[in-house]
mmCIF file of N, CA and C in Angstrom:
data_model
loop_
_atom_site.group_PDB
_atom_site.id
_atom_site.type_symbol
_atom_site.label_atom_id
_atom_site.label_comp_id
_atom_site.label_asym_id
_atom_site.label_seq_id
_atom_site.Cartn_x
_atom_site.Cartn_y
_atom_site.Cartn_z
ATOM 1 N N MET A 1 1.910 2.881 13.539
ATOM 2 C CA MET A 1 0.799 1.975 13.615
ATOM 3 C C MET A 1 0.708 1.127 12.360
ATOM 4 N N LEU A 2 0.909 1.741 11.217
ATOM 5 C CA LEU A 2 0.821 0.983 9.969
ATOM 6 C C LEU A 2 1.865 -0.122 9.920
ATOM 7 N N ASP A 3 3.045 0.106 10.532
ATOM 8 C CA ASP A 3 4.076 -0.937 10.586
ATOM 9 C C ASP A 3 3.613 -2.125 11.421
ATOM 10 N N LEU A 4 2.870 -1.876 12.495
ATOM 11 C CA LEU A 4 2.342 -2.960 13.328
ATOM 12 C C LEU A 4 1.275 -3.756 12.577
ATOM 13 N N LEU A 5 0.440 -3.066 11.799
ATOM 14 C CA LEU A 5 -0.662 -3.716 11.102
ATOM 15 C C LEU A 5 -0.235 -4.423 9.816
ATOM 16 N N ALA A 6 0.856 -3.993 9.213
ATOM 17 C CA ALA A 6 1.274 -4.539 7.911
ATOM 18 C C ALA A 6 1.379 -6.069 7.892
ATOM 19 N N PRO A 7 1.988 -6.728 8.905
ATOM 20 C CA PRO A 7 2.048 -8.195 8.859
ATOM 21 C C PRO A 7 0.669 -8.863 8.934
ATOM 22 N N CYS A 8 -0.325 -8.150 9.426
ATOM 23 C CA CYS A 8 -1.679 -8.695 9.525
ATOM 24 C C CYS A 8 -2.462 -8.503 8.228
ATOM 25 N N ALA A 9 -1.890 -7.790 7.284
ATOM 26 C CA ALA A 9 -2.569 -7.496 6.023
ATOM 27 C C ALA A 9 -1.626 -7.724 4.848
ATOM 28 N N PRO A 10 -1.113 -8.965 4.691
ATOM 29 C CA PRO A 10 -0.159 -9.211 3.612
ATOM 30 C C PRO A 10 -0.781 -8.957 2.236
ATOM 31 N N GLY A 11 0.000 -8.287 1.393
ATOM 32 C CA GLY A 11 -0.457 -7.995 0.042
ATOM 33 C C GLY A 11 -1.406 -6.817 -0.053
ATOM 34 N N ARG A 12 -1.680 -6.166 1.042
ATOM 35 C CA ARG A 12 -2.588 -5.004 1.053
ATOM 36 C C ARG A 12 -1.790 -3.727 1.282
ATOM 37 N N ARG A 13 -2.261 -2.639 0.731
ATOM 38 C CA ARG A 13 -1.638 -1.341 0.926
ATOM 39 C C ARG A 13 -2.413 -0.605 2.020
ATOM 40 N N LEU A 14 -1.748 -0.341 3.133
ATOM 41 C CA LEU A 14 -2.365 0.356 4.264
ATOM 42 C C LEU A 14 -1.913 1.809 4.269
ATOM 43 N N SER A 15 -2.849 2.713 4.552
ATOM 44 C CA SER A 15 -2.504 4.140 4.620
ATOM 45 C C SER A 15 -3.505 4.855 5.522
ATOM 46 N N ARG A 16 -3.179 6.061 5.861
ATOM 47 C CA ARG A 16 -4.039 6.999 6.596
ATOM 48 C C ARG A 16 -4.658 6.403 7.849
ATOM 49 N N ALA A 17 -3.869 6.107 8.846
ATOM 50 C CA ALA A 17 -4.376 5.603 10.129
ATOM 51 C C ALA A 17 -4.851 6.766 10.992
ATOM 52 N N GLU A 18 -6.051 6.643 11.537
ATOM 53 C CA GLU A 18 -6.649 7.694 12.363
ATOM 54 C C GLU A 18 -7.314 7.049 13.583
ATOM 55 N N VAL A 19 -7.009 7.538 14.776
ATOM 56 C CA VAL A 19 -7.623 7.016 15.998
ATOM 57 C C VAL A 19 -9.079 7.464 16.054
ATOM 58 N N ARG A 20 -9.982 6.477 16.318
ATOM 59 C CA ARG A 20 -11.407 6.764 16.429
ATOM 60 C C ARG A 20 -11.920 6.591 17.861
ATOM 61 N N TYR A 21 -11.233 5.765 18.648
ATOM 62 C CA TYR A 21 -11.667 5.489 20.023
ATOM 63 C C TYR A 21 -10.460 4.950 20.776
ATOM 64 N N LEU A 22 -10.344 5.305 22.058
ATOM 65 C CA LEU A 22 -9.211 4.848 22.851
ATOM 66 C C LEU A 22 -9.646 4.598 24.291
ATOM 67 N N GLU A 23 -9.217 3.473 24.842
ATOM 68 C CA GLU A 23 -9.391 3.177 26.269
ATOM 69 C C GLU A 23 -8.024 2.808 26.809
ATOM 70 N N LEU A 24 -7.625 3.441 27.901
ATOM 71 C CA LEU A 24 -6.329 3.176 28.519
ATOM 72 C C LEU A 24 -6.517 2.997 30.010
ATOM 73 N N ASP A 25 -6.000 1.892 30.509
ATOM 74 C CA ASP A 25 -5.923 1.638 31.941
ATOM 75 C C ASP A 25 -4.429 1.481 32.208
ATOM 76 N N PRO A 26 -3.736 2.559 32.614
ATOM 77 C CA PRO A 26 -2.273 2.542 32.705
ATOM 78 C C PRO A 26 -1.725 1.325 33.452
ATOM 79 N N GLY A 27 -0.765 0.667 32.820
ATOM 80 C CA GLY A 27 -0.130 -0.498 33.397
ATOM 81 C C GLY A 27 -0.932 -1.776 33.276
ATOM 82 N N ARG A 28 -2.157 -1.692 32.750
ATOM 83 C CA ARG A 28 -3.015 -2.876 32.653
ATOM 84 C C ARG A 28 -3.476 -3.179 31.236
ATOM 85 N N SER A 29 -4.055 -2.190 30.571
ATOM 86 C CA SER A 29 -4.614 -2.492 29.256
ATOM 87 C C SER A 29 -4.688 -1.254 28.369
ATOM 88 N N LEU A 30 -4.768 -1.547 27.079
ATOM 89 C CA LEU A 30 -4.916 -0.516 26.055
ATOM 90 C C LEU A 30 -5.798 -1.076 24.959
ATOM 91 N N LEU A 31 -6.761 -0.305 24.511
ATOM 92 C CA LEU A 31 -7.620 -0.678 23.402
ATOM 93 C C LEU A 31 -7.756 0.555 22.517
ATOM 94 N N VAL A 32 -7.397 0.421 21.241
ATOM 95 C CA VAL A 32 -7.467 1.541 20.313
ATOM 96 C C VAL A 32 -8.204 1.098 19.054
ATOM 97 N N LEU A 33 -9.226 1.853 18.688
ATOM 98 C CA LEU A 33 -9.939 1.638 17.435
ATOM 99 C C LEU A 33 -9.366 2.611 16.409
ATOM 100 N N TRP A 34 -8.891 2.061 15.304
ATOM 101 C CA TRP A 34 -8.300 2.863 14.236
ATOM 102 C C TRP A 34 -9.163 2.784 12.983
ATOM 103 N N ARG A 35 -9.232 3.854 12.237
ATOM 104 C CA ARG A 35 -9.752 3.818 10.870
ATOM 105 C C ARG A 35 -8.530 3.875 9.971
ATOM 106 N N VAL A 36 -8.412 2.875 9.107
ATOM 107 C CA VAL A 36 -7.251 2.724 8.237
ATOM 108 C C VAL A 36 -7.754 2.485 6.824
ATOM 109 N N ASP A 37 -7.095 3.066 5.846
ATOM 110 C CA ASP A 37 -7.427 2.748 4.461
ATOM 111 C C ASP A 37 -6.697 1.476 4.062
ATOM 112 N N VAL A 38 -7.446 0.497 3.559
ATOM 113 C CA VAL A 38 -6.889 -0.761 3.066
ATOM 114 C C VAL A 38 -7.129 -0.767 1.563
ATOM 115 N N ASP A 39 -6.057 -0.659 0.805
ATOM 116 C CA ASP A 39 -6.157 -0.551 -0.656
ATOM 117 C C ASP A 39 -7.093 0.587 -1.053
ATOM 118 N N GLY A 40 -7.033 1.696 -0.309
ATOM 119 C CA GLY A 40 -7.823 2.884 -0.618
ATOM 120 C C GLY A 40 -9.243 2.877 -0.084
ATOM 121 N N VAL A 41 -9.661 1.804 0.585
ATOM 122 C CA VAL A 41 -11.019 1.700 1.126
ATOM 123 C C VAL A 41 -10.958 1.794 2.648
ATOM 124 N N PRO A 42 -11.761 2.670 3.276
ATOM 125 C CA PRO A 42 -11.730 2.793 4.733
ATOM 126 C C PRO A 42 -12.150 1.492 5.424
ATOM 127 N N ALA A 43 -11.428 1.148 6.481
ATOM 128 C CA ALA A 43 -11.719 -0.042 7.289
ATOM 129 C C ALA A 43 -11.446 0.306 8.742
ATOM 130 N N GLU A 44 -12.023 -0.473 9.648
ATOM 131 C CA GLU A 44 -11.796 -0.249 11.068
ATOM 132 C C GLU A 44 -11.114 -1.455 11.665
ATOM 133 N N VAL A 45 -10.157 -1.184 12.547
ATOM 134 C CA VAL A 45 -9.370 -2.239 13.170
ATOM 135 C C VAL A 45 -9.104 -1.854 14.619
ATOM 136 N N VAL A 46 -9.163 -2.851 15.498
ATOM 137 C CA VAL A 46 -8.888 -2.641 16.912
ATOM 138 C C VAL A 46 -7.560 -3.297 17.244
ATOM 139 N N VAL A 47 -6.722 -2.571 17.972
ATOM 140 C CA VAL A 47 -5.479 -3.116 18.498
ATOM 141 C C VAL A 47 -5.584 -3.047 20.005
ATOM 142 N N SER A 48 -5.335 -4.190 20.669
ATOM 143 C CA SER A 48 -5.537 -4.254 22.110
ATOM 144 C C SER A 48 -4.454 -5.072 22.779
ATOM 145 N N ARG A 49 -4.038 -4.619 23.924
ATOM 146 C CA ARG A 49 -3.168 -5.394 24.816
ATOM 147 C C ARG A 49 -3.856 -5.438 26.168
ATOM 148 N N GLY A 50 -4.056 -6.657 26.651
ATOM 149 C CA GLY A 50 -4.624 -6.835 27.983
ATOM 150 C C GLY A 50 -6.112 -6.672 28.089
ATOM 151 N N ARG A 51 -6.839 -6.567 26.978
ATOM 152 C CA ARG A 51 -8.297 -6.362 27.052
ATOM 153 C C ARG A 51 -9.097 -7.424 26.331
ATOM 154 N N MET A 52 -8.803 -7.659 25.083
ATOM 155 C CA MET A 52 -9.643 -8.515 24.252
ATOM 156 C C MET A 52 -9.150 -9.957 24.300
ATOM 157 N N HIS A 53 -9.978 -10.824 24.828
ATOM 158 C CA HIS A 53 -9.651 -12.248 24.896
ATOM 159 C C HIS A 53 -10.858 -13.013 24.384
ATOM 160 N N PRO A 54 -10.796 -13.539 23.162
ATOM 161 C CA PRO A 54 -11.976 -14.231 22.646
ATOM 162 C C PRO A 54 -12.323 -15.461 23.466
ATOM 163 N N ALA A 55 -13.578 -15.550 23.878
ATOM 164 C CA ALA A 55 -14.064 -16.742 24.577
ATOM 165 C C ALA A 55 -14.121 -17.884 23.574
ATOM 166 N N GLU A 56 -14.012 -19.093 24.073
ATOM 167 C CA GLU A 56 -14.024 -20.264 23.186
ATOM 168 C C GLU A 56 -15.287 -20.282 22.319
ATOM 169 N N ALA A 57 -16.418 -19.911 22.897
ATOM 170 C CA ALA A 57 -17.684 -19.906 22.160
ATOM 171 C C ALA A 57 -17.688 -18.874 21.034
ATOM 172 N N ALA A 58 -16.871 -17.827 21.142
ATOM 173 C CA ALA A 58 -16.850 -16.773 20.131
ATOM 174 C C ALA A 58 -15.930 -17.092 18.961
ATOM 175 N N ARG A 59 -15.053 -18.064 19.098
ATOM 176 C CA ARG A 59 -14.056 -18.337 18.054
ATOM 177 C C ARG A 59 -14.673 -18.697 16.703
ATOM 178 N N ALA A 60 -15.741 -19.488 16.689
ATOM 179 C CA ALA A 60 -16.386 -19.859 15.422
ATOM 180 C C ALA A 60 -17.006 -18.630 14.760
ATOM 181 N N ALA A 61 -17.650 -17.784 15.559
ATOM 182 C CA ALA A 61 -18.248 -16.570 15.005
ATOM 183 C C ALA A 61 -17.173 -15.653 14.445
ATOM 184 N N LEU A 62 -16.054 -15.542 15.134
ATOM 185 C CA LEU A 62 -14.972 -14.683 14.661
ATOM 186 C C LEU A 62 -14.360 -15.233 13.380
ATOM 187 N N ALA A 63 -14.297 -16.550 13.259
ATOM 188 C CA ALA A 63 -13.775 -17.150 12.029
ATOM 189 C C ALA A 63 -14.667 -16.790 10.851
ATOM 190 N N ALA A 64 -15.966 -16.645 11.077
ATOM 191 C CA ALA A 64 -16.897 -16.266 10.017
ATOM 192 C C ALA A 64 -16.629 -14.849 9.507
ATOM 193 N N ALA A 65 -16.007 -14.018 10.322
ATOM 194 C CA ALA A 65 -15.726 -12.640 9.929
ATOM 195 C C ALA A 65 -14.637 -12.561 8.873
ATOM 196 N N ALA A 66 -13.848 -13.619 8.724
ATOM 197 C CA ALA A 66 -12.725 -13.588 7.787
ATOM 198 C C ALA A 66 -13.172 -13.244 6.374
ATOM 199 N N GLY A 67 -14.306 -13.728 5.937
ATOM 200 C CA GLY A 67 -14.783 -13.421 4.585
ATOM 201 C C GLY A 67 -15.339 -12.026 4.440
ATOM 202 N N ARG A 68 -15.618 -11.349 5.536
ATOM 203 C CA ARG A 68 -16.199 -10.007 5.486
ATOM 204 C C ARG A 68 -15.217 -8.920 5.891
ATOM 205 N N ALA A 69 -14.087 -9.312 6.456
ATOM 206 C CA ALA A 69 -13.064 -8.344 6.862
ATOM 207 C C ALA A 69 -12.233 -7.954 5.642
ATOM 208 N N PRO A 70 -11.552 -6.827 5.699
ATOM 209 C CA PRO A 70 -10.757 -6.381 4.546
ATOM 210 C C PRO A 70 -9.428 -7.125 4.394
ATOM 211 N N VAL A 71 -9.122 -8.016 5.329
ATOM 212 C CA VAL A 71 -7.878 -8.797 5.266
ATOM 213 C C VAL A 71 -8.222 -10.274 5.428
ATOM 214 N N GLU A 72 -7.278 -11.149 5.084
ATOM 215 C CA GLU A 72 -7.542 -12.587 5.117
ATOM 216 C C GLU A 72 -7.832 -13.108 6.516
ATOM 217 N N ARG A 73 -7.024 -12.706 7.494
ATOM 218 C CA ARG A 73 -7.236 -13.142 8.886
ATOM 219 C C ARG A 73 -7.811 -11.981 9.677
ATOM 220 N N ALA A 74 -9.083 -12.109 10.058
ATOM 221 C CA ALA A 74 -9.765 -11.019 10.746
ATOM 222 C C ALA A 74 -9.244 -10.798 12.158
ATOM 223 N N VAL A 75 -8.708 -11.859 12.787
ATOM 224 C CA VAL A 75 -8.154 -11.744 14.136
ATOM 225 C C VAL A 75 -6.751 -12.338 14.114
ATOM 226 N N ALA A 76 -5.780 -11.560 14.604
ATOM 227 C CA ALA A 76 -4.381 -12.014 14.605
ATOM 228 C C ALA A 76 -3.651 -11.336 15.757
ATOM 229 N N GLU A 77 -2.420 -11.758 15.979
ATOM 230 C CA GLU A 77 -1.556 -11.096 16.949
ATOM 231 C C GLU A 77 -0.403 -10.448 16.191
ATOM 232 N N ALA A 78 0.054 -9.310 16.700
ATOM 233 C CA ALA A 78 1.159 -8.597 16.061
ATOM 234 C C ALA A 78 1.965 -7.875 17.125
ATOM 235 N N GLY A 79 3.226 -7.618 16.813
ATOM 236 C CA GLY A 79 4.093 -6.840 17.686
ATOM 237 C C GLY A 79 4.719 -7.654 18.793
ATOM 238 N N GLU A 80 5.558 -6.979 19.563
ATOM 239 C CA GLU A 80 6.245 -7.608 20.687
ATOM 240 C C GLU A 80 6.281 -6.622 21.840
ATOM 241 N N PRO A 81 5.652 -6.858 22.976
ATOM 242 C CA PRO A 81 4.824 -8.029 23.256
ATOM 243 C C PRO A 81 3.587 -8.015 22.365
ATOM 244 N N PRO A 82 3.003 -9.186 22.125
ATOM 245 C CA PRO A 82 1.918 -9.268 21.153
ATOM 246 C C PRO A 82 0.679 -8.483 21.563
ATOM 247 N N ALA A 83 0.069 -7.879 20.552
ATOM 248 C CA ALA A 83 -1.221 -7.208 20.702
ATOM 249 C C ALA A 83 -2.222 -7.966 19.851
ATOM 250 N N LEU A 84 -3.462 -8.002 20.286
ATOM 251 C CA LEU A 84 -4.514 -8.618 19.497
ATOM 252 C C LEU A 84 -4.993 -7.592 18.477
ATOM 253 N N VAL A 85 -5.067 -8.001 17.223
ATOM 254 C CA VAL A 85 -5.533 -7.140 16.140
ATOM 255 C C VAL A 85 -6.816 -7.756 15.600
ATOM 256 N N ALA A 86 -7.910 -7.005 15.635
ATOM 257 C CA ALA A 86 -9.205 -7.499 15.165
ATOM 258 C C ALA A 86 -9.790 -6.498 14.170
ATOM 259 N N TRP A 87 -9.972 -6.961 12.930
ATOM 260 C CA TRP A 87 -10.525 -6.132 11.862
ATOM 261 C C TRP A 87 -12.046 -6.267 11.864
ATOM 262 N N TYR A 88 -12.746 -5.146 11.797
ATOM 263 C CA TYR A 88 -14.205 -5.171 11.747
ATOM 264 C C TYR A 88 -14.647 -6.057 10.579
ATOM 265 N N PRO A 89 -15.573 -6.975 10.823
ATOM 266 C CA PRO A 89 -16.531 -7.088 11.911
ATOM 267 C C PRO A 89 -16.130 -8.047 13.025
ATOM 268 N N ALA A 90 -14.888 -8.437 13.112
ATOM 269 C CA ALA A 90 -14.456 -9.362 14.172
ATOM 270 C C ALA A 90 -14.255 -8.588 15.471
ATOM 271 N N ASP A 91 -15.072 -8.867 16.449
ATOM 272 C CA ASP A 91 -14.956 -8.245 17.764
ATOM 273 C C ASP A 91 -15.167 -9.348 18.795
ATOM 274 N N PRO A 92 -14.120 -9.754 19.507
ATOM 275 C CA PRO A 92 -14.270 -10.834 20.484
ATOM 276 C C PRO A 92 -15.347 -10.577 21.531
ATOM 277 N N GLY A 93 -15.645 -9.339 21.818
ATOM 278 C CA GLY A 93 -16.675 -9.023 22.800
ATOM 279 C C GLY A 93 -18.076 -8.963 22.216
ATOM 280 N N LEU A 94 -18.184 -8.867 20.892
ATOM 281 C CA LEU A 94 -19.480 -8.798 20.208
ATOM 282 C C LEU A 94 -19.474 -9.772 19.029
ATOM 283 N N PRO A 95 -19.409 -11.072 19.304
ATOM 284 C CA PRO A 95 -19.269 -12.041 18.211
ATOM 285 C C PRO A 95 -20.436 -12.050 17.231
ATOM 286 N N LEU A 96 -21.599 -11.535 17.623
ATOM 287 C CA LEU A 96 -22.737 -11.484 16.712
ATOM 288 C C LEU A 96 -22.449 -10.593 15.498
ATOM 289 N N LEU A 97 -21.589 -9.592 15.651
ATOM 290 C CA LEU A 97 -21.228 -8.723 14.523
ATOM 291 C C LEU A 97 -20.609 -9.518 13.380
ATOM 292 N N ALA A 98 -19.853 -10.555 13.719
ATOM 293 C CA ALA A 98 -19.141 -11.331 12.703
ATOM 294 C C ALA A 98 -20.095 -12.047 11.761
ATOM 295 N N SER A 99 -21.314 -12.349 12.208
ATOM 296 C CA SER A 99 -22.268 -13.051 11.357
ATOM 297 C C SER A 99 -22.972 -12.112 10.388
ATOM 298 N N GLY A 100 -22.748 -10.835 10.519
ATOM 299 C CA GLY A 100 -23.358 -9.853 9.621
ATOM 300 C C GLY A 100 -24.454 -9.090 10.316
ATOM 301 N N LEU A 101 -24.564 -7.814 9.995
ATOM 302 C CA LEU A 101 -25.568 -6.974 10.651
ATOM 303 C C LEU A 101 -26.984 -7.370 10.257
ATOM 304 N N GLU A 102 -27.177 -7.857 9.020
ATOM 305 C CA GLU A 102 -28.515 -8.288 8.618
ATOM 306 C C GLU A 102 -28.949 -9.490 9.449
ATOM 307 N N ALA A 103 -28.038 -10.450 9.671
ATOM 308 C CA ALA A 103 -28.354 -11.606 10.499
ATOM 309 C C ALA A 103 -28.648 -11.180 11.932
ATOM 310 N N ALA A 104 -27.871 -10.223 12.447
ATOM 311 C CA ALA A 104 -28.100 -9.727 13.807
ATOM 312 C C ALA A 104 -29.464 -9.051 13.899
ATOM 313 N N ALA A 105 -29.825 -8.248 12.907
ATOM 314 C CA ALA A 105 -31.133 -7.587 12.905
ATOM 315 C C ALA A 105 -32.246 -8.627 12.864
ATOM 316 N N GLY A 106 -32.070 -9.671 12.071
ATOM 317 C CA GLY A 106 -33.070 -10.729 11.986
ATOM 318 C C GLY A 106 -33.282 -11.440 13.302
ATOM 319 N N ARG A 107 -32.204 -11.602 14.076
ATOM 320 C CA ARG A 107 -32.322 -12.282 15.373
ATOM 321 C C ARG A 107 -33.170 -11.516 16.371
ATOM 322 N N ILE A 108 -33.280 -10.209 16.186
ATOM 323 C CA ILE A 108 -34.127 -9.433 17.097
ATOM 324 C C ILE A 108 -35.432 -9.020 16.427
ATOM 325 N N GLY A 109 -35.739 -9.641 15.277
ATOM 326 C CA GLY A 109 -37.030 -9.428 14.641
ATOM 327 C C GLY A 109 -37.119 -8.258 13.693
ATOM 328 N N LEU A 110 -36.006 -7.697 13.271
ATOM 329 C CA LEU A 110 -36.021 -6.589 12.324
ATOM 330 C C LEU A 110 -35.712 -7.113 10.929
ATOM 331 N N ALA A 111 -36.550 -6.814 9.988
ATOM 332 C CA ALA A 111 -36.300 -7.202 8.601
ATOM 333 C C ALA A 111 -35.869 -5.955 7.846
ATOM 334 N N SER A 112 -34.723 -6.004 7.233
ATOM 335 C CA SER A 112 -34.233 -4.804 6.558
ATOM 336 C C SER A 112 -34.225 -4.941 5.044
ATOM 337 N N GLY A 113 -34.083 -6.164 4.538
ATOM 338 C CA GLY A 113 -34.015 -6.355 3.093
ATOM 339 C C GLY A 113 -32.660 -6.036 2.504
ATOM 340 N N ALA A 114 -31.801 -5.433 3.285
ATOM 341 C CA ALA A 114 -30.448 -5.095 2.827
ATOM 342 C C ALA A 114 -29.531 -5.065 4.037
ATOM 343 N N GLU A 115 -28.243 -5.132 3.797
ATOM 344 C CA GLU A 115 -27.265 -5.072 4.886
ATOM 345 C C GLU A 115 -27.352 -3.710 5.566
ATOM 346 N N PRO A 116 -27.679 -3.674 6.860
ATOM 347 C CA PRO A 116 -27.701 -2.391 7.572
ATOM 348 C C PRO A 116 -26.320 -1.738 7.562
ATOM 349 N N ARG A 117 -26.296 -0.435 7.727
ATOM 350 C CA ARG A 117 -25.044 0.321 7.722
ATOM 351 C C ARG A 117 -24.604 0.570 9.160
ATOM 352 N N LEU A 118 -23.323 0.331 9.418
ATOM 353 C CA LEU A 118 -22.762 0.581 10.743
ATOM 354 C C LEU A 118 -22.622 2.089 10.952
ATOM 355 N N LEU A 119 -23.179 2.593 12.055
ATOM 356 C CA LEU A 119 -23.065 4.014 12.378
ATOM 357 C C LEU A 119 -21.936 4.278 13.360
ATOM 358 N N ALA A 120 -21.838 3.432 14.385
ATOM 359 C CA ALA A 120 -20.800 3.614 15.407
ATOM 360 C C ALA A 120 -20.467 2.270 16.009
ATOM 361 N N TRP A 121 -19.221 2.134 16.453
ATOM 362 C CA TRP A 121 -18.762 0.889 17.045
ATOM 363 C C TRP A 121 -17.835 1.212 18.199
ATOM 364 N N MET A 122 -18.180 0.717 19.380
ATOM 365 C CA MET A 122 -17.314 0.799 20.546
ATOM 366 C C MET A 122 -16.904 -0.631 20.832
ATOM 367 N N PRO A 123 -15.673 -1.014 20.488
ATOM 368 C CA PRO A 123 -15.242 -2.407 20.607
ATOM 369 C C PRO A 123 -15.554 -3.007 21.978
ATOM 370 N N GLN A 124 -16.056 -4.223 21.945
ATOM 371 C CA GLN A 124 -16.420 -5.009 23.112
ATOM 372 C C GLN A 124 -17.581 -4.433 23.901
ATOM 373 N N GLN A 125 -18.230 -3.398 23.401
ATOM 374 C CA GLN A 125 -19.316 -2.781 24.160
ATOM 375 C C GLN A 125 -20.608 -2.717 23.380
ATOM 376 N N ARG A 126 -20.582 -2.037 22.215
ATOM 377 C CA ARG A 126 -21.822 -1.900 21.449
ATOM 378 C C ARG A 126 -21.533 -1.456 20.016
ATOM 379 N N ALA A 127 -22.496 -1.741 19.176
ATOM 380 C CA ALA A 127 -22.455 -1.285 17.786
ATOM 381 C C ALA A 127 -23.833 -0.737 17.456
ATOM 382 N N THR A 128 -23.874 0.347 16.711
ATOM 383 C CA THR A 128 -25.126 0.969 16.310
ATOM 384 C C THR A 128 -25.228 0.928 14.793
#
C-alpha cells in the first residue's frame, strides 16, 4: 500500500499503514480507508476504485483541502488501473469536510471557538 501512496506524497516519509474501514463490492468497487503515518504524524487516506467520483460542484471544495491535507495534492490518481486517492479532509462524497470542521459546525449553528476534533469518518457517508 505504501508503494501505491508514495507517488501521491512526494518528499514525504510514509510508514505504518493500517486499514480502518473497507467496503468491497466484488467485481465492481473497492473503498479502503487507511491510517498512515506521514513524516511520523498519523493521517487518513482513502483509496478507491469504482466508487469515488467527485461531482463538478465538489471540485472547488476539494481543492481547498490541499492546504489542510498532509500532502500537496489532497486528491490524486495512482496505480494501474488508476485508483482515486483522497487524503483527509478531501472526501468527494462529503465536500463540506474540505472547508474545515469549524466552518461546517458554523453552517449548522454550532459555535466551537476552536477546530472540532474528528472522532470517526466513513468516507462518502458521514463524519463525526
